[in-house]
Amino acid sequence: MLARLRAEGLTSDQLAACFRRMLRIREFEEALGDLFTRNLLGGTSHFCIGQEACAVGVVGALRETDWLVSNHRGHGHLLARGLDPYRVMAELLGRTDGYCGGRGGSQHMCAMDLHFLGTNGITGGGIPIGTGAAWALRYQGRDEIVVVFFGDGASNQGTFHESLNMAALGKLPVLFVCENNGYGMSNPAASSVAVPHVADRAVAYSMPGQTVDGMDVVAVMQATQAMAERVRAGEGPALLELMTYRFCGHSKNDPRVYRTREEEATWGERDCLTVAAQSLRDRGAAEAEITRLREEAHQEMAAVVERALAAPTGDRDHALGGVYA
Amino acid sequence: MPEELRQIFYSKAVNEALDEELARDPNVALIGEDIGLYGGAFGVTRGLFEKYGPRRIQETPISENSFVGMAVGAAMLGLRPVVEIMFMDFIALALDQILNSAGKLHYMYNGQVSIPLVVRTPGGAKGGYGPSHSQMLSNLFVGVPGIKVVAPSSAAQVKGLLKSAIRDPNPVVFIENKRLYPQRGPVPEGEYVLPLEKAVVTPGEQVTVVAYSAMVPICLALREALLPRGISLEVVDLVSLQPLDRETIFASVRKTGRLVIVEEACVTGGVGAEVSALVAEHCLDALEAPIRRVGAADVPIASSIELEKFILPGADDVLRAVRGVLEW
């Protein structure tokens, strides 16, 4: 998506590209929320509104051939990697044009041609899968790395601890990225993680751990690039923790009784899109240009939704077939 | 099988299949606990670490769910991992990755990936191993779509089926048996593969006895013992527990009209229950007696060998069931 990041930061064009990608994710999630409000799709979804800088910053610092493993809150990761928003939306709507033909949906979406190994509906379920992908890469002598996204809640799963331990023992080429949005569903990280930061857990597995402002796409990108280089050089895995916030609930029907509106407002002031827009202004971007980017993203998503709603769903054979290879 | 075939242990036949597949395909890799120099808890992988080294024989810490998950991820990128779960009881620790990942990924990713993964594990009791090291947990995989389940009953079978399982593009739970490991049988040398989904019939006339894994030799011995008394059992060795070879089962029941199902797992809700339900659905008109099931009692397996005997099925239980359907 982006040229390689220089040590001193992003060029204005690179920053604008990040901003556009973050806007696309925000608009995607808002459009999806609207579809739920209109009762046009079933099940649930876990929106990443507020966490866009994590996805865009991390993925933007990687090579396109690096592999991604995501979690239940994965739309940002998918779009950051450059998946076609139409085909992602079609997947959520259960249409055959979706990346998995409607079989996978939000939490089980994969795009192997874009080296996206899948979102995952089991909290912590993707962590060993990504670790195993890294094992395969090392086994095959390849120079790609794997990035595994998960949340603060997943860092309490056995798979997190088991996988970090095995990745460290094998010096596997995997970067573990924890998006700490402060809550595992309703459970505050402060009540469920026994150390101040998830990154503190890295020391138990002899790997570097770093906590970074997940609302600042440039900071995310710089930290990711430094860690990814280390991982790619064969120095073993690393753990990056991004402090972020989801402005929406855990999933579509969450009344957010476990946190205050004041807390939300405080984080809202540091909305990653606000931060990025201000950086663009500081570099001399005109307000009209920022408004134009917002409007473009909005219009793009309106077209995506309209097209996806009109797409066909699969037939009986598509539902019942294809269980075995 | 010709007489001149060498006789080797079931465990050695597993070892031979692994050795041959490691030599044949550089993407085959073993992963599990103590499978290196130690050779595995039952010695099944002995010698392979020395021959293939730590890259191909990947030892792990005691982290079943995550190393099965790693095998799934590696399979997505083209490896053909063969996992060893030391005792089948421990597969409970890895069920998430087996049923939520391995069995679903091919379908839910719409064919973008296949998961050529084998999870080998010894089930069954061997006398005194107790409640957490003795279970035949085949029941856990009934009704889990997307995985194949195979339970070989002889040394030759275990070699031919393991080689096929490793070559299969789907995840296979490969149930070995601790009681069978030290049993010898004739096994062909070199390339020898068997179909994964085909039951094996030892023909008879009066009663169909469906069995799998370590119950098969018991049923075959009973068949031999009853022949001089004019009782002819047709033993159907299921081989594949998922999918079931329905046509072979149905054909046998239609021929004999009587069915006894024998398994080492708890009788409730398992493979035997599924066979029973299928036969009731499809062959009721052919049945001349109610179906009888023989299996472990629905209790944990006690450590005491004396207590264990009350819990696990044996030849006497099978004989009683056979008499029951014949005299009904």
XYZ file of C-alpha atoms in Angstrom:
653
model
C 0.000 0.000 0.000
C 2.714 2.469 0.923
C 6.306 3.016 0.060
C 8.691 2.034 2.769
C 8.565 4.286 5.751
C 11.574 6.504 6.314
C 12.973 6.794 9.810
C 11.993 10.429 10.141
C 8.300 9.739 9.513
C 5.823 9.771 6.704
C 5.751 11.976 3.655
C 2.604 14.055 3.288
C 1.431 11.772 0.508
C 1.961 8.710 2.688
C 0.070 10.321 5.534
C -2.774 11.237 3.205
C -2.868 7.654 1.951
C -3.128 6.421 5.540
C -5.873 8.919 6.247
C -7.826 7.751 3.188
C -7.489 4.107 4.207
C -8.596 4.880 7.759
C -11.560 6.832 6.415
C -12.504 3.882 4.232
C -12.549 1.617 7.285
C -14.570 4.119 9.333
C -17.094 4.567 6.537
C -17.290 0.814 6.040
C -18.109 0.239 9.700
C -20.647 3.055 9.810
C -22.338 1.737 6.692
C -22.407 -1.717 8.267
C -23.962 -0.305 11.439
C -26.609 1.316 9.309
C -27.387 -2.024 7.652
C -27.900 -3.579 11.083
C -30.169 -0.703 12.080
C -32.194 -1.348 8.967
C -32.321 -5.057 9.794
C -30.706 -5.976 6.499
C -28.319 -8.544 7.875
C -28.332 -11.189 10.561
C -25.926 -12.278 13.249
C -23.567 -9.765 14.713
C -20.440 -7.804 13.940
C -17.618 -6.352 15.983
C -16.892 -2.850 14.767
C -13.404 -1.392 14.874
C -14.470 2.259 14.900
C -11.675 4.048 16.753
C -9.063 1.386 16.052
C -8.406 2.209 12.399
C -4.896 3.572 13.004
C -3.826 0.205 14.421
C -4.833 -1.687 11.292
C -3.574 0.884 8.815
C -0.357 1.625 10.674
C 0.635 -2.005 11.176
C -0.292 -3.275 7.723
C 1.208 -0.202 6.074
C 4.589 -0.959 7.624
C 4.683 -4.508 6.235
C 5.443 -5.983 2.855
C 2.453 -7.034 0.800
C 3.762 -10.591 0.931
C 3.774 -10.711 4.727
C 0.962 -12.798 6.163
C -1.832 -11.517 8.389
C -3.965 -13.319 10.945
C -6.847 -11.396 12.430
C -9.514 -11.823 15.068
C -13.225 -11.189 15.521
C -12.744 -7.431 15.064
C -11.138 -7.751 11.684
C -12.781 -5.475 9.119
C -10.059 -2.867 9.562
C -7.329 -5.437 9.038
C -9.016 -6.741 5.898
C -9.437 -3.306 4.361
C -5.977 -2.163 5.450
C -4.512 -5.110 3.543
C -6.313 -3.890 0.453
C -9.186 -6.317 0.152
C -11.934 -5.002 -2.089
C -14.518 -3.342 0.213
C -17.277 -4.566 -2.083
C -16.258 -8.182 -1.650
C -15.834 -7.736 2.113
C -19.292 -6.176 2.384
C -20.728 -8.878 0.143
C -19.258 -11.478 2.492
C -20.893 -9.840 5.502
C -24.179 -9.820 3.617
C -23.775 -13.520 2.793
C -23.441 -13.005 -0.938
C -21.566 -15.292 -3.333
C -19.337 -12.398 -4.417
C -17.935 -12.280 -0.886
C -14.400 -13.471 -0.293
C -15.751 -16.723 1.158
C -19.007 -16.914 -0.752
C -21.006 -16.033 2.352
C -19.831 -19.116 4.216
C -17.410 -17.282 6.482
C -18.864 -13.867 7.195
C -17.280 -11.283 9.442
C -15.353 -13.549 11.766
C -14.198 -16.154 9.267
C -12.934 -14.261 6.253
C -9.843 -15.211 4.344
C -8.074 -13.979 1.218
C -5.156 -16.266 0.507
C -4.133 -14.402 -2.659
C -3.603 -11.299 -0.516
C -1.822 -13.328 2.166
C -4.639 -12.802 4.620
C -4.960 -16.036 6.605
C -8.296 -15.200 8.145
C -10.298 -13.427 10.770
C -11.197 -15.699 13.680
C -14.309 -16.061 15.804
C -12.607 -17.788 18.719
C -10.854 -15.323 21.002
C -7.175 -16.238 20.838
C -7.824 -18.867 18.165
C -5.728 -17.149 15.539
C -2.608 -16.824 17.670
C -1.381 -20.424 17.256
C -2.459 -20.438 13.613
C -0.245 -17.434 12.919
C 2.558 -19.011 14.914
C 2.216 -22.158 12.827
C 2.258 -20.133 9.622
C 5.536 -18.638 10.855
C 6.814 -22.162 11.514
C 5.956 -23.053 7.907
C 7.699 -19.941 6.560
C 10.864 -20.749 8.469
C 10.597 -24.409 7.437
C 10.355 -23.349 3.799
C 13.180 -20.827 4.094
C 11.034 -17.846 3.066
C 11.607 -14.232 4.076
C 8.013 -13.225 4.764
C 6.842 -12.724 8.324
C 3.468 -13.229 10.009
C 1.576 -10.587 11.955
C -1.110 -11.796 14.341
C -3.724 -9.321 15.585
C -5.598 -9.945 18.812
C -7.010 -7.977 21.711
C -6.297 -7.485 25.385
C -8.925 -10.123 26.169
C -7.178 -12.743 24.058
C -3.939 -12.152 25.930
C -5.567 -14.050 28.799
C -6.122 -17.159 26.719
C -3.822 -20.134 27.028
C -3.141 -19.965 23.311
C -1.472 -16.559 23.760
C 0.953 -17.851 26.373
C 1.542 -21.197 24.697
C 2.124 -19.622 21.312
C 4.446 -16.862 22.501
C 6.453 -19.464 24.356
C 6.754 -21.728 21.320
C 7.444 -18.818 18.961
C 10.256 -17.649 21.230
C 11.733 -21.139 21.573
C 11.779 -21.529 17.795
C 12.716 -17.893 17.053
C 9.822 -17.898 14.629
C 9.191 -14.938 12.286
C 6.004 -13.693 13.899
C 5.022 -10.291 15.257
C 2.251 -10.415 17.835
C 0.139 -7.256 17.783
C -2.221 -6.641 20.678
C -4.809 -3.964 20.063
C -5.583 -3.053 23.656
C -8.923 -1.268 23.476
C -9.384 -1.458 27.212
C -12.145 -4.039 27.314
C -12.660 -7.722 26.655
C -16.334 -7.358 25.824
C -17.446 -5.727 29.108
C -14.476 -6.735 31.205
C -11.963 -3.909 31.700
C -8.373 -4.858 30.956
C -7.486 -3.513 34.401
C -9.670 -6.264 35.933
C -8.536 -9.064 33.685
C -4.875 -8.506 32.844
C -2.699 -8.869 35.944
C 0.088 -6.633 34.680
C -0.170 -2.928 33.805
C 0.352 -3.574 30.102
C -0.074 -6.595 27.871
C 3.407 -5.817 26.503
C 4.771 -6.543 29.982
C 4.003 -10.183 29.302
C 6.707 -10.283 26.618
C 9.426 -10.560 29.235
C 8.069 -13.946 30.291
C 8.810 -15.189 26.789
C 12.186 -13.504 26.284
C 10.968 -11.261 23.525
C 10.804 -7.497 23.178
C 7.534 -5.883 24.178
C 6.550 -2.322 23.462
C 3.465 -0.226 24.183
C 2.604 2.429 21.622
C -0.143 5.013 21.123
C -2.583 3.207 18.856
C -4.384 6.429 17.994
C -1.360 7.803 16.156
C -0.971 6.048 12.838
C 2.579 7.321 12.398
C 3.672 6.008 15.782
C 2.062 2.655 15.015
C 3.799 2.461 11.681
C 7.194 3.351 13.033
C 6.984 0.866 15.888
C 5.734 -1.877 13.582
C 8.479 -1.289 11.083
C 11.184 -1.474 13.716
C 9.791 -4.682 15.171
C 9.081 -6.252 11.788
C 12.659 -5.660 10.697
C 13.906 -7.410 13.777
C 11.554 -10.329 13.256
C 12.493 -10.588 9.585
C 16.167 -10.584 10.474
C 15.639 -13.838 12.354
C 15.957 -12.423 15.839
C 12.722 -14.034 16.921
C 9.194 -12.878 17.684
C 8.120 -9.599 19.279
C 5.031 -8.267 21.017
C 3.617 -4.873 20.123
C 0.791 -3.423 22.188
C -1.274 -0.612 20.713
C -3.331 1.443 23.158
C -6.616 2.186 21.479
C -10.347 2.449 22.063
C -13.445 1.234 20.315
C -15.960 4.042 20.200
C -18.765 1.593 19.606
C -19.791 -1.301 21.822
C -18.252 -4.766 21.727
C -20.766 -5.860 19.112
C -23.943 -4.466 17.637
C -26.185 -4.759 20.694
C -23.940 -3.428 23.423
C -25.428 -0.717 25.712
C -21.945 0.039 27.120
C -23.022 -0.069 30.768
C -19.495 -0.899 31.853
C -17.954 2.455 30.975
C -18.856 6.113 31.259
C -19.797 8.560 28.529
C -17.105 10.839 29.975
C -14.444 8.227 29.348
C -15.690 7.832 25.800
C -15.575 11.591 25.270
C -12.012 11.795 26.556
C -10.879 9.107 24.134
C -12.977 10.742 21.441
C -10.734 13.761 21.570
C -7.913 11.486 20.481
C -9.852 9.777 17.692
C -7.223 8.498 15.262
C -8.960 10.232 12.389
C -8.895 13.553 14.249
C -5.214 13.039 15.029
C -4.383 12.212 11.410
C -6.451 15.112 10.051
C -4.627 17.491 12.355
C -1.259 16.144 11.187
C -2.333 16.800 7.610
C -3.361 20.351 8.494
C -0.053 20.872 10.268
C 1.658 19.925 7.031
C -0.382 22.484 5.161
C -3.318 20.502 3.840
C -6.349 22.668 3.134
C -9.553 22.032 5.086
C -11.360 21.608 1.778
C -9.018 18.762 0.869
C -9.727 16.941 4.123
C -13.456 17.416 3.634
C -13.147 16.139 0.072
C -11.412 12.952 1.280
C -14.173 12.362 3.812
C -16.860 12.814 1.203
C -15.101 10.536 -1.275
C -14.906 7.783 1.327
C -18.572 8.216 2.177
C -19.648 8.031 -1.426
C -17.434 5.031 -2.122
C -19.107 3.099 0.672
C -22.623 4.083 -0.352
C -21.913 2.558 -3.763
C -20.378 -0.535 -2.156
C -23.466 -1.123 -0.028
C -25.858 -0.628 -2.894
C -23.964 -3.070 -5.089
C -23.537 -5.659 -2.335
C -27.225 -5.570 -1.422
C -28.080 -6.338 -5.026
C -25.686 -9.303 -5.256
C -27.053 -12.871 -5.198
C -26.782 -15.362 -2.353
C -25.675 -18.958 -2.785
C -27.880 -21.913 -3.560
C -28.485 -25.142 -1.702
C -25.467 -26.866 -3.254
C -23.260 -23.990 -2.140
C -24.581 -24.365 1.417
C -24.221 -28.129 1.628
C -21.163 -28.834 -0.504
C -17.461 -28.312 -0.132
C -16.971 -29.681 3.380
C -14.070 -31.899 2.326
C -11.237 -31.015 -0.036
C -2.141 -61.708 2.720
C 0.652 -64.143 1.787
C 2.173 -66.192 4.597
C 5.737 -65.063 3.972
C 5.109 -61.438 5.046
C 7.247 -60.386 7.986
C 5.379 -59.808 11.249
C 5.916 -56.464 12.920
C 4.378 -54.625 15.843
C 1.501 -52.231 15.248
C 3.695 -49.488 16.752
C 6.503 -50.354 14.322
C 4.032 -50.211 11.436
C 3.123 -46.654 12.467
C 6.821 -45.819 12.611
C 7.377 -47.309 9.176
C 4.536 -45.309 7.638
C 5.900 -42.098 9.160
C 9.410 -42.901 8.003
C 8.309 -43.630 4.443
C 6.147 -40.513 4.194
C 8.892 -38.299 5.644
C 11.240 -39.712 3.013
C 8.704 -39.333 0.210
C 7.445 -35.777 0.800
C 9.630 -32.941 2.154
C 6.502 -31.102 3.334
C 5.661 -33.849 5.830
C 6.741 -32.815 9.333
C 6.019 -34.352 12.713
C 5.099 -32.155 15.669
C 4.387 -33.104 19.254
C 5.681 -33.799 22.738
C 8.733 -36.013 23.351
C 8.726 -37.306 19.780
C 12.435 -36.578 19.239
C 15.275 -38.549 20.790
C 12.893 -40.005 23.352
C 10.843 -41.474 20.501
C 7.400 -40.656 21.859
C 5.703 -41.961 24.992
C 5.086 -45.304 23.274
C 8.270 -45.357 21.200
C 6.373 -44.898 17.972
C 8.664 -42.198 16.530
C 11.872 -43.850 17.679
C 14.784 -43.286 15.292
C 13.072 -40.623 13.190
C 14.719 -37.672 14.939
C 18.148 -39.156 14.310
C 17.263 -39.706 10.674
C 15.389 -36.486 9.836
C 16.567 -33.971 12.428
C 14.849 -31.229 14.408
C 13.463 -29.401 11.380
C 11.274 -32.324 10.311
C 10.658 -33.693 13.798
C 9.446 -30.637 15.712
C 9.335 -31.163 19.448
C 7.021 -28.949 21.452
C 6.368 -27.962 25.021
C 3.210 -29.310 26.671
C 0.791 -27.035 24.836
C -1.646 -29.252 22.958
C -4.154 -26.672 21.774
C -1.500 -24.358 20.428
C 0.665 -26.921 18.705
C -2.395 -28.351 16.992
C -3.262 -24.753 16.031
C 0.281 -24.309 14.750
C -0.124 -27.411 12.637
C -3.318 -25.940 11.176
C -1.552 -22.683 10.309
C 1.390 -24.551 8.808
C -0.979 -26.707 6.757
C -2.516 -23.528 5.327
C 0.930 -22.666 3.966
C 1.586 -26.056 2.431
C 3.090 -28.261 5.125
C 1.590 -31.667 5.843
C 1.959 -31.795 9.604
C 1.494 -35.012 11.525
C 0.712 -34.220 15.150
C 1.135 -36.668 17.988
C -1.190 -36.290 20.970
C 0.459 -38.486 23.577
C -2.732 -39.972 25.050
C -6.128 -39.579 23.436
C -7.450 -38.139 26.670
C -5.266 -35.089 26.045
C -7.028 -34.359 22.784
C -9.601 -32.572 24.950
C -6.995 -29.830 25.303
C -6.827 -29.408 21.531
C -10.482 -29.750 20.611
C -10.907 -26.050 19.864
C -8.362 -26.094 17.091
C -9.619 -29.420 15.737
C -13.292 -28.582 15.561
C -13.265 -24.800 15.215
C -10.306 -24.535 12.854
C -9.146 -27.736 11.191
C -12.588 -29.069 10.370
C -14.038 -25.789 9.155
C -11.404 -23.821 7.304
C -11.789 -25.495 3.934
C -15.539 -24.947 3.935
C -15.760 -21.547 5.579
C -12.976 -20.089 3.450
C -14.847 -21.386 0.421
C -12.148 -23.763 -0.750
C -9.287 -21.254 -0.623
C -7.368 -23.573 1.684
C -7.214 -27.236 2.486
C -5.863 -28.598 5.746
C -3.796 -31.732 5.104
C -3.303 -32.442 8.783
C -3.104 -35.713 10.687
C -3.634 -35.820 14.438
C -2.393 -39.208 15.622
C -3.311 -40.317 19.081
C -3.523 -43.590 21.006
C -6.910 -44.187 22.559
C -8.098 -47.010 24.709
C -7.140 -48.707 27.929
C -4.159 -50.917 28.462
C -4.720 -51.987 32.023
C -4.336 -49.627 34.936
C -3.641 -46.318 33.253
C -6.673 -44.810 34.961
C -9.323 -42.212 34.218
C -7.193 -39.650 32.332
C -5.019 -42.036 30.275
C -7.402 -44.771 29.122
C -10.345 -43.368 27.245
C -11.444 -44.182 23.731
C -12.875 -40.765 22.876
C -14.127 -41.535 19.385
C -17.522 -40.256 20.576
C -16.207 -36.686 20.665
C -15.883 -36.557 16.904
C -19.319 -37.850 15.989
C -21.141 -34.963 14.375
C -18.119 -32.737 13.844
C -18.150 -31.901 10.146
C -15.024 -31.544 8.042
C -12.736 -34.006 9.748
C -12.154 -37.619 8.919
C -11.758 -40.117 11.740
C -9.905 -43.374 11.208
C -9.307 -46.171 13.726
C -7.060 -48.954 12.365
C -7.295 -52.362 13.979
C -4.170 -54.160 12.762
C -0.516 -53.546 12.000
C -1.059 -53.740 8.254
C -4.039 -51.431 8.421
C -2.278 -48.858 10.520
C 0.546 -48.609 8.013
C -1.626 -48.428 4.928
C -4.126 -46.036 6.461
C -1.586 -43.678 8.009
C 0.132 -43.267 4.661
C -3.234 -42.482 3.074
C -4.157 -40.104 5.910
C -0.933 -38.145 5.449
C -1.613 -37.844 1.710
C -5.253 -36.867 2.197
C -5.995 -33.143 1.756
C -8.317 -33.106 4.790
C -7.724 -33.131 8.535
C -7.715 -36.689 9.824
C -7.986 -37.738 13.463
C -6.036 -40.979 13.443
C -6.928 -43.135 16.423
C -4.266 -45.647 17.329
C -4.611 -47.958 20.298
C -2.294 -48.621 23.207
C -3.481 -52.198 23.449
C -2.664 -52.760 19.776
C 0.833 -51.210 19.821
C 2.514 -54.430 21.057
C 0.488 -56.731 18.807
C 2.247 -58.166 15.782
C 0.831 -58.717 12.361
C 1.937 -59.253 8.767
C 2.755 -55.934 7.118
C 3.902 -55.379 3.538
C 7.247 -53.645 3.119
C 7.511 -50.391 1.192
C 4.646 -48.660 -0.558
C 1.332 -49.872 0.829
C -1.739 -47.661 1.033
C -5.318 -48.460 1.992
C -8.501 -46.476 1.309
C -9.516 -44.300 4.275
C -13.253 -44.650 3.985
C -13.778 -48.347 3.344
C -14.936 -50.807 5.993
C -13.387 -54.285 5.967
C -15.656 -57.320 6.065
C -14.726 -60.766 7.359
C -17.661 -62.735 6.044
C -20.200 -64.737 8.021
C -23.890 -65.546 7.887
C -25.848 -65.178 11.090
C -24.850 -62.020 12.944
C -23.190 -58.806 11.829
C -20.675 -57.610 14.401
C -19.616 -54.014 13.761
C -16.427 -53.035 15.599
C -13.366 -50.805 15.352
C -9.889 -50.401 16.777
C -8.887 -52.874 19.504
C -12.345 -54.460 19.581
C -11.825 -55.913 16.103
C -9.263 -58.584 17.032
C -11.504 -59.586 19.946
C -14.461 -59.987 17.601
C -12.393 -61.838 15.006
C -11.145 -64.263 17.667
C -14.711 -64.815 18.814
C -15.731 -65.468 15.224
C -13.058 -68.179 14.974
C -14.106 -69.676 18.312
C -17.784 -69.844 17.344
C -17.334 -71.338 13.882
C -16.925 -74.940 15.189
C -20.184 -74.447 17.103
C -21.966 -73.579 13.882
C -22.281 -69.861 14.648
C -21.046 -67.666 11.864
C -20.292 -63.996 12.629
C -19.731 -61.416 9.928
C -17.272 -58.931 11.371
C -17.429 -55.445 9.883
C -14.328 -53.497 10.851
C -15.471 -49.893 10.388
C -11.938 -48.506 9.789
C -13.455 -45.077 9.143
C -15.580 -43.639 11.944
C -16.304 -40.521 9.921
C -17.572 -40.745 7.310
C -19.126 -44.141 7.996
C -19.130 -46.685 5.182
C -22.897 -46.932 5.303
C -23.355 -49.168 2.293
C -21.064 -51.874 3.664
C -22.834 -51.787 7.033
C -26.282 -51.880 5.445
C -25.370 -54.705 3.059
C -24.129 -56.821 5.944
C -27.180 -56.199 8.109
C -29.479 -56.976 5.177
C -27.611 -60.241 4.746
C -27.590 -61.395 8.397
C -30.620 -59.626 9.856
C -28.872 -59.282 13.218
C -26.543 -56.580 14.476
C -24.178 -56.287 17.432
C -22.046 -53.154 17.701
C -18.849 -53.358 19.725
C -16.686 -50.424 20.788
C -14.300 -49.479 23.557
C -15.890 -46.041 23.954
C -18.786 -45.335 26.305
C -21.950 -46.710 24.756
C -23.898 -43.467 24.998
C -24.013 -41.055 22.110
C -21.138 -42.355 20.092
C -20.134 -44.167 16.939
C -22.141 -47.236 17.943
C -25.191 -45.102 18.621
C -24.823 -43.549 15.185
C -24.474 -46.940 13.474
C -27.486 -48.148 15.403
C -29.561 -45.145 14.376
C -28.555 -45.478 10.720
C -29.446 -49.154 10.624
C -32.773 -48.460 12.321
C -33.489 -45.757 9.756
C -32.437 -47.667 6.678
C -32.618 -51.410 7.421
C -35.415 -51.860 9.949
C -37.251 -54.213 7.606
C -34.219 -56.511 7.496
C -33.750 -56.794 11.263
C -34.825 -60.022 12.911
C -33.792 -58.965 16.402
C -33.203 -55.694 18.240
C -29.783 -54.113 17.760
C -27.415 -54.750 20.669
C -24.610 -52.419 21.657
C -21.510 -53.421 23.599
C -19.191 -50.727 24.916
C -17.624 -49.225 27.979
C -19.971 -48.494 30.847
C -20.850 -44.827 31.171
C -18.425 -44.294 34.028
C -14.832 -43.004 34.168
C -12.254 -45.744 33.747
C -11.054 -46.748 37.191
C -7.321 -47.149 37.783
C -7.513 -50.549 39.443
C -7.117 -53.251 36.821
C -9.730 -55.302 38.624
C -12.239 -52.448 38.509
C -11.326 -51.632 34.918
C -12.493 -55.102 33.882
C -16.012 -54.305 35.052
C -16.055 -51.130 32.984
C -14.552 -52.126 29.649
C -16.154 -54.493 27.161
C -14.603 -57.910 26.666
C -15.159 -61.086 24.660
C -17.734 -62.329 27.183
C -19.850 -59.226 26.680
C -19.731 -59.653 22.916
C -20.659 -63.322 23.237
C -23.593 -62.450 25.473
C -24.830 -59.894 22.951
C -24.431 -62.355 20.070
C -26.440 -64.956 21.985
C -28.989 -62.296 22.749
C -29.668 -61.452 19.129
C -29.597 -65.092 18.045
C -32.037 -66.224 20.727
C -34.395 -63.292 20.497
